[in-house]
Coordinates of C-alpha atoms in Angstrom, one line a residue:
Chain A
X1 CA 99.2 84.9 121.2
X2 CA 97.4 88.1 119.9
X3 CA 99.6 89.3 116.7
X4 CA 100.4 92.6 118.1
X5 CA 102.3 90.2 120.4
X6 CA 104.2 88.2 118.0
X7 CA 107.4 90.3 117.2
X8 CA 109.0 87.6 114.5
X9 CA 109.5 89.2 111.3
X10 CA 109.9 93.1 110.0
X11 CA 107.1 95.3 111.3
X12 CA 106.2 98.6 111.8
X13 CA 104.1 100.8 114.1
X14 CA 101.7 103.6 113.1
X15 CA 99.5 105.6 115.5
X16 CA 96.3 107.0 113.7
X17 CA 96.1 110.6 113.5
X18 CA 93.3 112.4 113.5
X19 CA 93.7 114.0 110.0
X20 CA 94.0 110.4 108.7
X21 CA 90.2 110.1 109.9
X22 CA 87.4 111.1 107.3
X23 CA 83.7 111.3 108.1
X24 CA 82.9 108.1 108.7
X25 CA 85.1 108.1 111.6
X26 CA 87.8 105.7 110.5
X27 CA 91.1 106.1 108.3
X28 CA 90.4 106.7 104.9
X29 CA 91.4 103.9 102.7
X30 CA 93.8 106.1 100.3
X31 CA 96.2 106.2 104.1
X32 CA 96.4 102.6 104.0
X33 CA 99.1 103.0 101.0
X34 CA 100.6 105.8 103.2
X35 CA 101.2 103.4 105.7
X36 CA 102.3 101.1 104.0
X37 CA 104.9 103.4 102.0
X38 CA 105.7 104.1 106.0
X39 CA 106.6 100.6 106.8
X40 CA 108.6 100.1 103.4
X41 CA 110.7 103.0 104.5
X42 CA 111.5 101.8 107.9
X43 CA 112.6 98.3 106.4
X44 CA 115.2 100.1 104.4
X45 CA 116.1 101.7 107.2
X46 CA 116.9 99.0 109.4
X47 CA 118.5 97.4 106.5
X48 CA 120.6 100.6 106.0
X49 CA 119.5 100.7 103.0
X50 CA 118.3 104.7 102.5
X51 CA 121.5 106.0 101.5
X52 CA 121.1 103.3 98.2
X53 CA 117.8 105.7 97.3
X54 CA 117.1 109.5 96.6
X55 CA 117.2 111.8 97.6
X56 CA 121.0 110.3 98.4
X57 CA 121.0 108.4 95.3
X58 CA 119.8 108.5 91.7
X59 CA 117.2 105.1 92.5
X60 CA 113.5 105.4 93.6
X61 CA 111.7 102.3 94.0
X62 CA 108.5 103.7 92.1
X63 CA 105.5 102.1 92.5
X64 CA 103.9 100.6 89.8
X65 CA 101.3 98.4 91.4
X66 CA 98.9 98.6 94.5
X67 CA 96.3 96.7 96.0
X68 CA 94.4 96.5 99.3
X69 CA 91.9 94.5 101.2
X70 CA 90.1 96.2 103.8
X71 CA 88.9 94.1 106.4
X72 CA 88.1 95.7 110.0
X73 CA 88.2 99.4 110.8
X74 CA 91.6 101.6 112.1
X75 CA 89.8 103.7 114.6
X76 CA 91.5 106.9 115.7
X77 CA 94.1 106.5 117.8
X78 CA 94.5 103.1 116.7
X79 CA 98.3 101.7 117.3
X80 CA 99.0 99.8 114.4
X81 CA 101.3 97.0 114.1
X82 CA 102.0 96.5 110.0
X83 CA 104.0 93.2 109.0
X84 CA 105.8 93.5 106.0
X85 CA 107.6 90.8 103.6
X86 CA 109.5 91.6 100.0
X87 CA 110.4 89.6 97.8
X88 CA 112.4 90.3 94.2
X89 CA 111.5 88.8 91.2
X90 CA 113.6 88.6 87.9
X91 CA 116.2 91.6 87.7
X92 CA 114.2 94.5 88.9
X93 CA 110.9 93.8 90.4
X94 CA 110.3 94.0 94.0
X95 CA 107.0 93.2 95.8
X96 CA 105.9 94.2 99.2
X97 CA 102.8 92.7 101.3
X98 CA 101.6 94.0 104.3
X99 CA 99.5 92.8 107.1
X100 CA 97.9 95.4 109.2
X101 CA 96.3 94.4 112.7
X102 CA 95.1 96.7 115.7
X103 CA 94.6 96.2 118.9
X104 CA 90.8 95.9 118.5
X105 CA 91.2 92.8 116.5
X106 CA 92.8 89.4 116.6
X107 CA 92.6 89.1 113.1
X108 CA 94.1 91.3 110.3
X109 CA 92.3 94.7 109.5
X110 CA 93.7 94.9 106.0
X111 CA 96.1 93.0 103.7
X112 CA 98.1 95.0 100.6
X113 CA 100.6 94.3 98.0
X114 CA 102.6 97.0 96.0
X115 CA 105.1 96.2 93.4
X116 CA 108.1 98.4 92.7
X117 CA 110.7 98.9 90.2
X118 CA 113.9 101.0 90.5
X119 CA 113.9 104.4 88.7
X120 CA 116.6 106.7 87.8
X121 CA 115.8 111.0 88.0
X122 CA 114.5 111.1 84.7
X123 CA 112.3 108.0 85.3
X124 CA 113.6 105.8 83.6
X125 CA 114.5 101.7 84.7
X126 CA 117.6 101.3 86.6
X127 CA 119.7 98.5 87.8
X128 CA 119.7 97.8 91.5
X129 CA 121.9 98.5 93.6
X130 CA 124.4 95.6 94.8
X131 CA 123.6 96.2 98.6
X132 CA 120.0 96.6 97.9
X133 CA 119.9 93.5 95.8
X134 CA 121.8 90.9 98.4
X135 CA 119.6 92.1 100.7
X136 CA 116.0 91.5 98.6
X137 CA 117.9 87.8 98.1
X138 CA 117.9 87.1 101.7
X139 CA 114.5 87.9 102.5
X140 CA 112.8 85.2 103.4
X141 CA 108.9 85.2 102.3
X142 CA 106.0 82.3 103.6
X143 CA 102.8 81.6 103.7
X144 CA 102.3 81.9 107.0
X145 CA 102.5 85.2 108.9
X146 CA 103.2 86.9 111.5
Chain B
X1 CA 73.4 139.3 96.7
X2 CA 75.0 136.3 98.5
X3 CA 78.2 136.5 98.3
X4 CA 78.2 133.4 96.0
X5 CA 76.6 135.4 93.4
X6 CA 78.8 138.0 93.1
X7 CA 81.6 137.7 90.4
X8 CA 83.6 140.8 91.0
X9 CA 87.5 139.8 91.2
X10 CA 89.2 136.7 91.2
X11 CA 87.2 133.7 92.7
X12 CA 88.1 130.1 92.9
X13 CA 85.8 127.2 93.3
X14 CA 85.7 124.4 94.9
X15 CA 83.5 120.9 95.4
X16 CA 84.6 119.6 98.9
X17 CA 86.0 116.1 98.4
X18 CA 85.1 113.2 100.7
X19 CA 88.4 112.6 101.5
X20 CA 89.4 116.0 103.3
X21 CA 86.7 115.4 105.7
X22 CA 87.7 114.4 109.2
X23 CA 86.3 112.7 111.8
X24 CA 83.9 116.1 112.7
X25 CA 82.4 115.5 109.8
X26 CA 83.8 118.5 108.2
X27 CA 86.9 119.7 105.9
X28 CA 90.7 119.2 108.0
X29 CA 91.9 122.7 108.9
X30 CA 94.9 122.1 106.7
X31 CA 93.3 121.5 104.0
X32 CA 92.2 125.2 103.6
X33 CA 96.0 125.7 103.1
X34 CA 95.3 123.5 100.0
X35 CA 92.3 124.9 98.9
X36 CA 94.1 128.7 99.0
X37 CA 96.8 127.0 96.7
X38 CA 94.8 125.6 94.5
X39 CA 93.1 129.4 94.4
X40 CA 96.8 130.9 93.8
X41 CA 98.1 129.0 91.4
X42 CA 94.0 129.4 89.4
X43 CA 95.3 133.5 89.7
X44 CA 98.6 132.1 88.3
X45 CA 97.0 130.4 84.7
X46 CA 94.5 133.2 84.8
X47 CA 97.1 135.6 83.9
X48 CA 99.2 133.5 81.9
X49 CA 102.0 133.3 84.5
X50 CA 102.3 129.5 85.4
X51 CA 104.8 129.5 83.1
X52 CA 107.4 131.5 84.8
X53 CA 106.9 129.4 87.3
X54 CA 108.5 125.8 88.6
X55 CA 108.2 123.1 86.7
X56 CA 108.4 125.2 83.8
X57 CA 110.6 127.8 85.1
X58 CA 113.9 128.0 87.6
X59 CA 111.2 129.9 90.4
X60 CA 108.9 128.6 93.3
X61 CA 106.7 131.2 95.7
X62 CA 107.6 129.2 98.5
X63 CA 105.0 129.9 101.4
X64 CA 107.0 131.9 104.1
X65 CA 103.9 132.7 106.4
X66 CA 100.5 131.4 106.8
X67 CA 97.2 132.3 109.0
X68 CA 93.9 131.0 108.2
X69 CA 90.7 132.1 110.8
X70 CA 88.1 129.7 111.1
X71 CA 84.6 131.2 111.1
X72 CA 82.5 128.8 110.1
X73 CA 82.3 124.6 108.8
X74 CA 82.7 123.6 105.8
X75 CA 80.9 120.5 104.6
X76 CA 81.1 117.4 102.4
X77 CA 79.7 118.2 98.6
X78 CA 79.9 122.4 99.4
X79 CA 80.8 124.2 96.6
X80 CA 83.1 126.7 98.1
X81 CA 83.9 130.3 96.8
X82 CA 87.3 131.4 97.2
X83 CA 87.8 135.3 97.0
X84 CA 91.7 136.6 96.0
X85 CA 93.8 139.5 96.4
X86 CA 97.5 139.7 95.8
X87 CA 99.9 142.4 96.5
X88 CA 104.1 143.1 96.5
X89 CA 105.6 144.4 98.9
X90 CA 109.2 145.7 97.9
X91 CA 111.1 143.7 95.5
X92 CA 110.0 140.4 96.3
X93 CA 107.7 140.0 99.0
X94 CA 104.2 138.9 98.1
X95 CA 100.6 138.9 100.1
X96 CA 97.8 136.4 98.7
X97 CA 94.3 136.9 101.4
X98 CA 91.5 134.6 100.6
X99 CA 88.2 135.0 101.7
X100 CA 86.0 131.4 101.9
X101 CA 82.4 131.1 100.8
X102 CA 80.0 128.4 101.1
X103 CA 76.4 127.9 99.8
X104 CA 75.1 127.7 103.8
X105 CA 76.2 131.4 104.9
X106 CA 76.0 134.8 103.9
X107 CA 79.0 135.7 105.8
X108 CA 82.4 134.5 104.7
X109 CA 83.3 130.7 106.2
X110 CA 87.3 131.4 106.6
X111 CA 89.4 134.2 105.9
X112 CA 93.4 133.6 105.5
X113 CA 96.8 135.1 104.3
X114 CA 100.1 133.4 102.7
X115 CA 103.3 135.6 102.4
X116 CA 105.7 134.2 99.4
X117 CA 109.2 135.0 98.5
X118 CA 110.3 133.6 95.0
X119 CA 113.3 131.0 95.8
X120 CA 115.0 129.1 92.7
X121 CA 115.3 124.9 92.8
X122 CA 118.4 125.5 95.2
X123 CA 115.9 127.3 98.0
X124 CA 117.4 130.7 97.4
X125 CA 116.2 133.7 97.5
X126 CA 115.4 135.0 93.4
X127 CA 114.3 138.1 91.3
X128 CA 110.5 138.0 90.3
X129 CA 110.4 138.0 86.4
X130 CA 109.1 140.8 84.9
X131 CA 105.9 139.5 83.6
X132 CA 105.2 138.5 87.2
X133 CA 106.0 141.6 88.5
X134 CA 104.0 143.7 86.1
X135 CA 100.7 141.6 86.7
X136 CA 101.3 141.7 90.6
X137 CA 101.6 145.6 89.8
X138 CA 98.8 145.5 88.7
X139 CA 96.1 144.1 91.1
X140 CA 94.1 146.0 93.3
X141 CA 93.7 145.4 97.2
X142 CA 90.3 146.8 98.9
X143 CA 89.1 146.7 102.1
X144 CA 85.7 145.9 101.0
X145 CA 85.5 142.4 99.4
X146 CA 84.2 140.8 97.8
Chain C
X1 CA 123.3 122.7 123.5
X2 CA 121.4 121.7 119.7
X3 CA 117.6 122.4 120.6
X4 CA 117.3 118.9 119.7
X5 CA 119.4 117.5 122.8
X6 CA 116.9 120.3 125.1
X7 CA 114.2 117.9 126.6
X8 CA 112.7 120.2 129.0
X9 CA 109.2 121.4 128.6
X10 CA 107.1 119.1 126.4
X11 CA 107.8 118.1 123.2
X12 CA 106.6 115.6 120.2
X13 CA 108.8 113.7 117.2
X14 CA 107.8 113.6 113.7
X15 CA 109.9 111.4 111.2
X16 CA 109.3 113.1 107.8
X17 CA 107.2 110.7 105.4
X18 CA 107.9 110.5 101.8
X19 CA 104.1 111.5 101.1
X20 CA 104.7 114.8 103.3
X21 CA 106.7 115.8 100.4
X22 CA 106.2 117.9 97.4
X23 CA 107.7 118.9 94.1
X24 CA 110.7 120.9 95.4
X25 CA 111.5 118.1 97.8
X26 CA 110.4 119.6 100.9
X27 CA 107.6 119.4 103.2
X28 CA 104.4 120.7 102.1
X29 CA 103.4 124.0 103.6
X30 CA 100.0 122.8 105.1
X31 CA 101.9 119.4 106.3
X32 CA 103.1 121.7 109.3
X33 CA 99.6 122.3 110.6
X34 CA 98.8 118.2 110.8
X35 CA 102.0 117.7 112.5
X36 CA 101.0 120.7 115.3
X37 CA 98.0 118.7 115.9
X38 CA 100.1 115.4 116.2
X39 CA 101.9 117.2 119.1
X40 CA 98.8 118.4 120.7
X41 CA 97.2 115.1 120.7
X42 CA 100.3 113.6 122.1
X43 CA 100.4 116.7 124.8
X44 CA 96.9 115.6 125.8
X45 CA 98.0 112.0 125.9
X46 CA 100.5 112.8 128.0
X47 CA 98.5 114.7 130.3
X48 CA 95.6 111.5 130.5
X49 CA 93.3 114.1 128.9
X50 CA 92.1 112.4 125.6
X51 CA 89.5 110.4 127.3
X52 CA 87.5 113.9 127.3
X53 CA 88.3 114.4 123.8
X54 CA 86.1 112.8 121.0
X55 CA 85.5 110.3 120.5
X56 CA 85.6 109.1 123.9
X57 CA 83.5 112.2 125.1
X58 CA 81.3 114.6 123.7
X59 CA 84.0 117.1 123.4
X60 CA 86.2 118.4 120.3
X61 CA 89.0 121.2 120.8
X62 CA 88.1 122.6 117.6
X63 CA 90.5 124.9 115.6
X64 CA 89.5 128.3 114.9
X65 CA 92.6 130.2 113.8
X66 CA 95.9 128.4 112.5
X67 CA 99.1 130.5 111.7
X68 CA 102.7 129.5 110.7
X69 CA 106.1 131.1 109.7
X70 CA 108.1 128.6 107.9
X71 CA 111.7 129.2 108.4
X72 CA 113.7 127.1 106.8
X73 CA 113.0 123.7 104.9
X74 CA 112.3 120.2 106.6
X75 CA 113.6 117.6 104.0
X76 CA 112.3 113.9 103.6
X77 CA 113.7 111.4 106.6
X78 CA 113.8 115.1 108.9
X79 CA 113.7 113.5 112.2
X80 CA 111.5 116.6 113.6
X81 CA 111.1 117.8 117.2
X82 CA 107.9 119.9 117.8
X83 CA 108.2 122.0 121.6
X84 CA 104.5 123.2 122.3
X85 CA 103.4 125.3 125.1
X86 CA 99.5 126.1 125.4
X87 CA 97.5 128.7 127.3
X88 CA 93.9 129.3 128.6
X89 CA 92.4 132.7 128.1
X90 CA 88.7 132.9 130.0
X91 CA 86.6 130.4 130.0
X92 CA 87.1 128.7 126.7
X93 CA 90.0 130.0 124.4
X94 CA 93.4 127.6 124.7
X95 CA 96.6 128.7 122.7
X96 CA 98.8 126.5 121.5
X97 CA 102.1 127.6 120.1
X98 CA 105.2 125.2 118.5
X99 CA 108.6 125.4 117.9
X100 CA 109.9 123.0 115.3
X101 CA 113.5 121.9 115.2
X102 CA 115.3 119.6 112.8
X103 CA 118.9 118.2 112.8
X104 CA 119.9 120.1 110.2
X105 CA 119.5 123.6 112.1
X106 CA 120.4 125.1 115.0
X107 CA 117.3 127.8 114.8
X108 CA 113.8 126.6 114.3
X109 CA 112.8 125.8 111.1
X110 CA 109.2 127.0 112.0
X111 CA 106.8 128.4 114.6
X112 CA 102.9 128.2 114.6
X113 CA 99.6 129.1 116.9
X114 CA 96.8 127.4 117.0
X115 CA 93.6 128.4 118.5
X116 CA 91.1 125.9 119.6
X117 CA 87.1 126.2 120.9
X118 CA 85.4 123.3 122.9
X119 CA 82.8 122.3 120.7
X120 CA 80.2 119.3 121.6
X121 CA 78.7 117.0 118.8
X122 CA 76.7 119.3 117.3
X123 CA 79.5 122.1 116.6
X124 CA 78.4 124.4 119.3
X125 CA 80.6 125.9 122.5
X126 CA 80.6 123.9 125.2
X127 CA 82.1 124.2 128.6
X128 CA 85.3 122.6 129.4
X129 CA 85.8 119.4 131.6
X130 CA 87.4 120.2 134.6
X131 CA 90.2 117.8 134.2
X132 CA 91.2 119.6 131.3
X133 CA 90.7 123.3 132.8
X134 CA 93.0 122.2 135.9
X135 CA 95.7 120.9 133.6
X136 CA 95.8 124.2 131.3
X137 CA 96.1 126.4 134.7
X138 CA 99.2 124.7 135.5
X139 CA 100.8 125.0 132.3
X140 CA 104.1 127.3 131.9
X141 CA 104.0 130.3 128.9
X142 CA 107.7 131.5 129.0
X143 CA 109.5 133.5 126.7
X144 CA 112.5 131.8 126.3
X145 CA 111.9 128.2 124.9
X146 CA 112.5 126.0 124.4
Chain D
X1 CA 91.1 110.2 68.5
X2 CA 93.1 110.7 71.4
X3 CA 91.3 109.4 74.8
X4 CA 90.6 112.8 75.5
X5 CA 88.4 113.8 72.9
X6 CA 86.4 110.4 73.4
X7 CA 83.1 111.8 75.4
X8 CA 81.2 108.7 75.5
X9 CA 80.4 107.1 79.0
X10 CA 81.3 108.3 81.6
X11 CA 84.3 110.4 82.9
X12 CA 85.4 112.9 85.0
X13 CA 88.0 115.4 84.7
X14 CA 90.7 116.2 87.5
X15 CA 93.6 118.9 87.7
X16 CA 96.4 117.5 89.0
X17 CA 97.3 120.0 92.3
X18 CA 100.9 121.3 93.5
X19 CA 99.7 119.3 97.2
X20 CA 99.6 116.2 95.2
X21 CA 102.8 116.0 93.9
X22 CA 105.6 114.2 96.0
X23 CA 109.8 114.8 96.1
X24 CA 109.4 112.8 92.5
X25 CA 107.8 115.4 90.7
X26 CA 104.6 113.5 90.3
X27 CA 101.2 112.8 91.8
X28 CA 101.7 110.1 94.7
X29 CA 100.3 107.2 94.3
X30 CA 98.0 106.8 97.2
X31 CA 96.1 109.9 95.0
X32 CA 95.5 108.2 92.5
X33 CA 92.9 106.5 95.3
X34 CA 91.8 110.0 96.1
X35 CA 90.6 110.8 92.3
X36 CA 88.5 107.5 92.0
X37 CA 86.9 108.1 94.7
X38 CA 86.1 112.0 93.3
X39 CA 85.1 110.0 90.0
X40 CA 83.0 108.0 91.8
X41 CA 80.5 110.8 93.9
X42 CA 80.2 112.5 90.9
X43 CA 78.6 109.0 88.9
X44 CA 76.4 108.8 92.0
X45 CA 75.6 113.3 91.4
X46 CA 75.4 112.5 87.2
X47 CA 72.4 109.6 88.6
X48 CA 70.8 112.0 91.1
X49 CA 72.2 109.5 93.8
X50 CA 74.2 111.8 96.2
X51 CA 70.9 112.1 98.6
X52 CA 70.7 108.0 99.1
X53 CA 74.1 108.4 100.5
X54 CA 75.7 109.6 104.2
X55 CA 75.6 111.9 105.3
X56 CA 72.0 112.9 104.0
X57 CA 70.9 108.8 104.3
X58 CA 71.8 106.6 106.6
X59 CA 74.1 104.3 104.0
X60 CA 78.2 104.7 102.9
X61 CA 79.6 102.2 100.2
X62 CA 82.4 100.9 102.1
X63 CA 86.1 100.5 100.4
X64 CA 86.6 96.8 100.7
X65 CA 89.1 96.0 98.4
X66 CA 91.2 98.7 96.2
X67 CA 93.7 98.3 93.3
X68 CA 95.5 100.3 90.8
X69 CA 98.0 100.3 88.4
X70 CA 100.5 102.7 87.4
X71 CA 101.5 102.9 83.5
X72 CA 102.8 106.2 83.3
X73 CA 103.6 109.3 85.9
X74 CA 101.2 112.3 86.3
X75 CA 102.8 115.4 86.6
X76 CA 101.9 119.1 87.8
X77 CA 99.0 120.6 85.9
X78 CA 97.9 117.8 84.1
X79 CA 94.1 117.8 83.3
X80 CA 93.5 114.1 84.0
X81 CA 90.6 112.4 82.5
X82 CA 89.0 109.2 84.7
X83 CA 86.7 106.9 82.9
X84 CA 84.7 105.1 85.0
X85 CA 82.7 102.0 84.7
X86 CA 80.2 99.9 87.6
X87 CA 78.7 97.0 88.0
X88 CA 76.4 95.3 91.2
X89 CA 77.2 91.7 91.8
X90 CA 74.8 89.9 94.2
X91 CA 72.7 91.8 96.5
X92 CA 75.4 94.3 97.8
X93 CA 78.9 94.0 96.0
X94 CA 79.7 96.9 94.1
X95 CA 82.7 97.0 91.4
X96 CA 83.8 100.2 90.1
X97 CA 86.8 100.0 87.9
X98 CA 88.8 103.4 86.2
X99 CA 91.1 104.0 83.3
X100 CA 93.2 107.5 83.7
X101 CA 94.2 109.3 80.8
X102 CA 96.4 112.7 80.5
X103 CA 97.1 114.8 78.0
X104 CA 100.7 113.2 77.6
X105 CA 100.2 109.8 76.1
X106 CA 97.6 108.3 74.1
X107 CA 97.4 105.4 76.5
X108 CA 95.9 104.9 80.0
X109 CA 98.2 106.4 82.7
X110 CA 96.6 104.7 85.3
X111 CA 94.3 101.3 85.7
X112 CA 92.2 100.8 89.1
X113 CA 89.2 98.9 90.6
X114 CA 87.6 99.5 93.9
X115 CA 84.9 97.1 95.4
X116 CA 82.0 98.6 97.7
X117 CA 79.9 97.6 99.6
X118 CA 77.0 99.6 101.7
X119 CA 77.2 100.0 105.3
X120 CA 74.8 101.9 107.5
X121 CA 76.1 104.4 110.8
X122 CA 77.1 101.5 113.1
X123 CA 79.6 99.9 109.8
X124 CA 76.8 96.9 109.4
X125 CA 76.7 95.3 105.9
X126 CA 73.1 96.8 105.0
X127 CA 70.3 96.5 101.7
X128 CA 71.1 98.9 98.5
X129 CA 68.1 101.6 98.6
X130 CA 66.1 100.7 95.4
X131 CA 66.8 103.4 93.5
X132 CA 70.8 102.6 93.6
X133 CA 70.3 99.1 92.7
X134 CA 68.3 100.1 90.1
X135 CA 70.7 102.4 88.2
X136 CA 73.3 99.9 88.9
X137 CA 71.4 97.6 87.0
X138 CA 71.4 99.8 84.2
X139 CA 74.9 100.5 83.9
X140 CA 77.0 99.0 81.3
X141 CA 80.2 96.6 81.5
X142 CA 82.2 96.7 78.3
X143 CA 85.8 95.3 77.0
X144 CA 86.8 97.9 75.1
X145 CA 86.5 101.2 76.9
X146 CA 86.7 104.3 76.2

């Protein structure tokens, strides 16, 4: 089963604009963070989860770690799928990974990681929210994936 | 003289960066909308006025209108020229045009307007402070340019 | 009827991204121009037309004048709704115009024109594909829209 | 002495821009991505290198792998200072890492690395041109930086 196939899990689509391009023809590296910001989003959303951060409340998961390993091209046009897991560790620190795959490829094109901590307005470290919290607990996060 | 050489007025410059490339090979069309902001808000520190302005202050020229004409590309590594003239129109209305120079054309690469209005943090409609008002007074708006 | 429930004519949705925003919370100014370009790609998609686009063909709709009112503010999550209408004028002009809608308004929050060249590979005019004449000939310009 | 007043090795300097702020007041993180890379080209300028690179050679080092920590927020305005250090491993694996300082804190704002590697036109692994490999060679790789 190609992975664009396999729908088990969070994931998110992105279609690759043209002003995500650069020269070389392919997305520029710094919108693979964008995307994945993009796919961190949408899981909050369908855990309904948004109204727990700004601009409705006083909590932004702030990003204090990124990585990413490019491994294939995103070619304009590109419909991405991106697989996402998270995880919380301790009291207040939340990691992401991602999986990115196209259409093009039956492996992944790229593989990230951010790690997050909750901030209040005058960014400073907050508690999480309760509903925010249960949720992170239930997530579950394995080695294999998609 | 080239255009390039010629220091009469407010200029801006500009190295293009890699990353506002597209696919063409040449600078996004939006990203002239950056590169004029970048030349405002130059005009701004020239005259000492950032400070009456957001963060610093309770006032943001939010851009009301934009047009930007397209005469010519601009590449990776060009060291673009950014003519400015400002004027205000009645109480609070003001006119930034731009006129674009690279190092591969006499004539001008892209010309282009922004209209502001000065709204405070709640998006309304504000007095321009003095200072502001006296410098805007001040500037002079020719047909000839640069 | 909210503009938003009005699905006649062609139109495009953009979810507003966390990195679209800027320091006063609202969608950057030159944001609106790569979202224009998201709903003309999509119009060409729709149409079966981007197989003569670049870079599938030797062909790039390249823009040579941009403008934009902004009307009123598209926040972060803004599910946005982009109505387009685009005209040919001789052999090699095409006119695009948007409306933009958001939940939050009844009136448009902004309007924009775009104005695009065929160029081939080399940045020079070239003639359009036929395919792509015939489909701007049918297209509607009315002056009530959406 | 303060980071900013340390010239030795080599840095370059960045003004932090009103389009690179996000609804948080401070630059987004996927730009911090977008000033290494700016860091970067200009090493490969300082070295005389830019004409061994696309698009005036037939060569681009390819993001492979990207990382960055955040320590402390950039804001509006700042005049950031990137330190940058390289080093070749094998035949075509380049490391460039990055400590970001602003004129807020004595210590490093930001933390990155990026690994390269040099592709030619059709995104083939290809050889570093001689005189790349042989300033790499030259460069130093120290603990304690700046």
């Amino acid at each position: 089963m190609h992975p664009l196939e396999n729908n088990s899990g969070f994931f998110h689509r992105h279609r690759v604009r043209y002003y995500e391009t650069d020269s070389m023809g392919v997305v520029h590296h710094s919108n693979f963070l964008r995307i994945f910001e993009e796919a961190r989003v949408e899981w909050l959303r369908a855990r309904n989860l948004l109204e727990a951060h700004a601009p409705h409340a006083d909590l932004t998961l702030a990003v204090v770690e990124t990585s990413c390993r490019h491994l294939r091209p995103a070619y304009l046009e590109d419909d991405l799928k991106i697989h996402l897991q998270v995880r919380l560790e301790g009291a207040t620190k939340i990691y992401f990974r991602y999986q990115m795959y196209s259409p093009r490829f039956e492996k992944p094109i790229a593989t990230g990681t951010t790690v997050h901590v909750p901030l209040n307005g005058e960014l400073k470290v907050t508690r999480l929210p309760e509903p925010l919290r249960r949720e992170l607990e239930k997530e579950t996060w394995t080695e294999t994936w998609p």
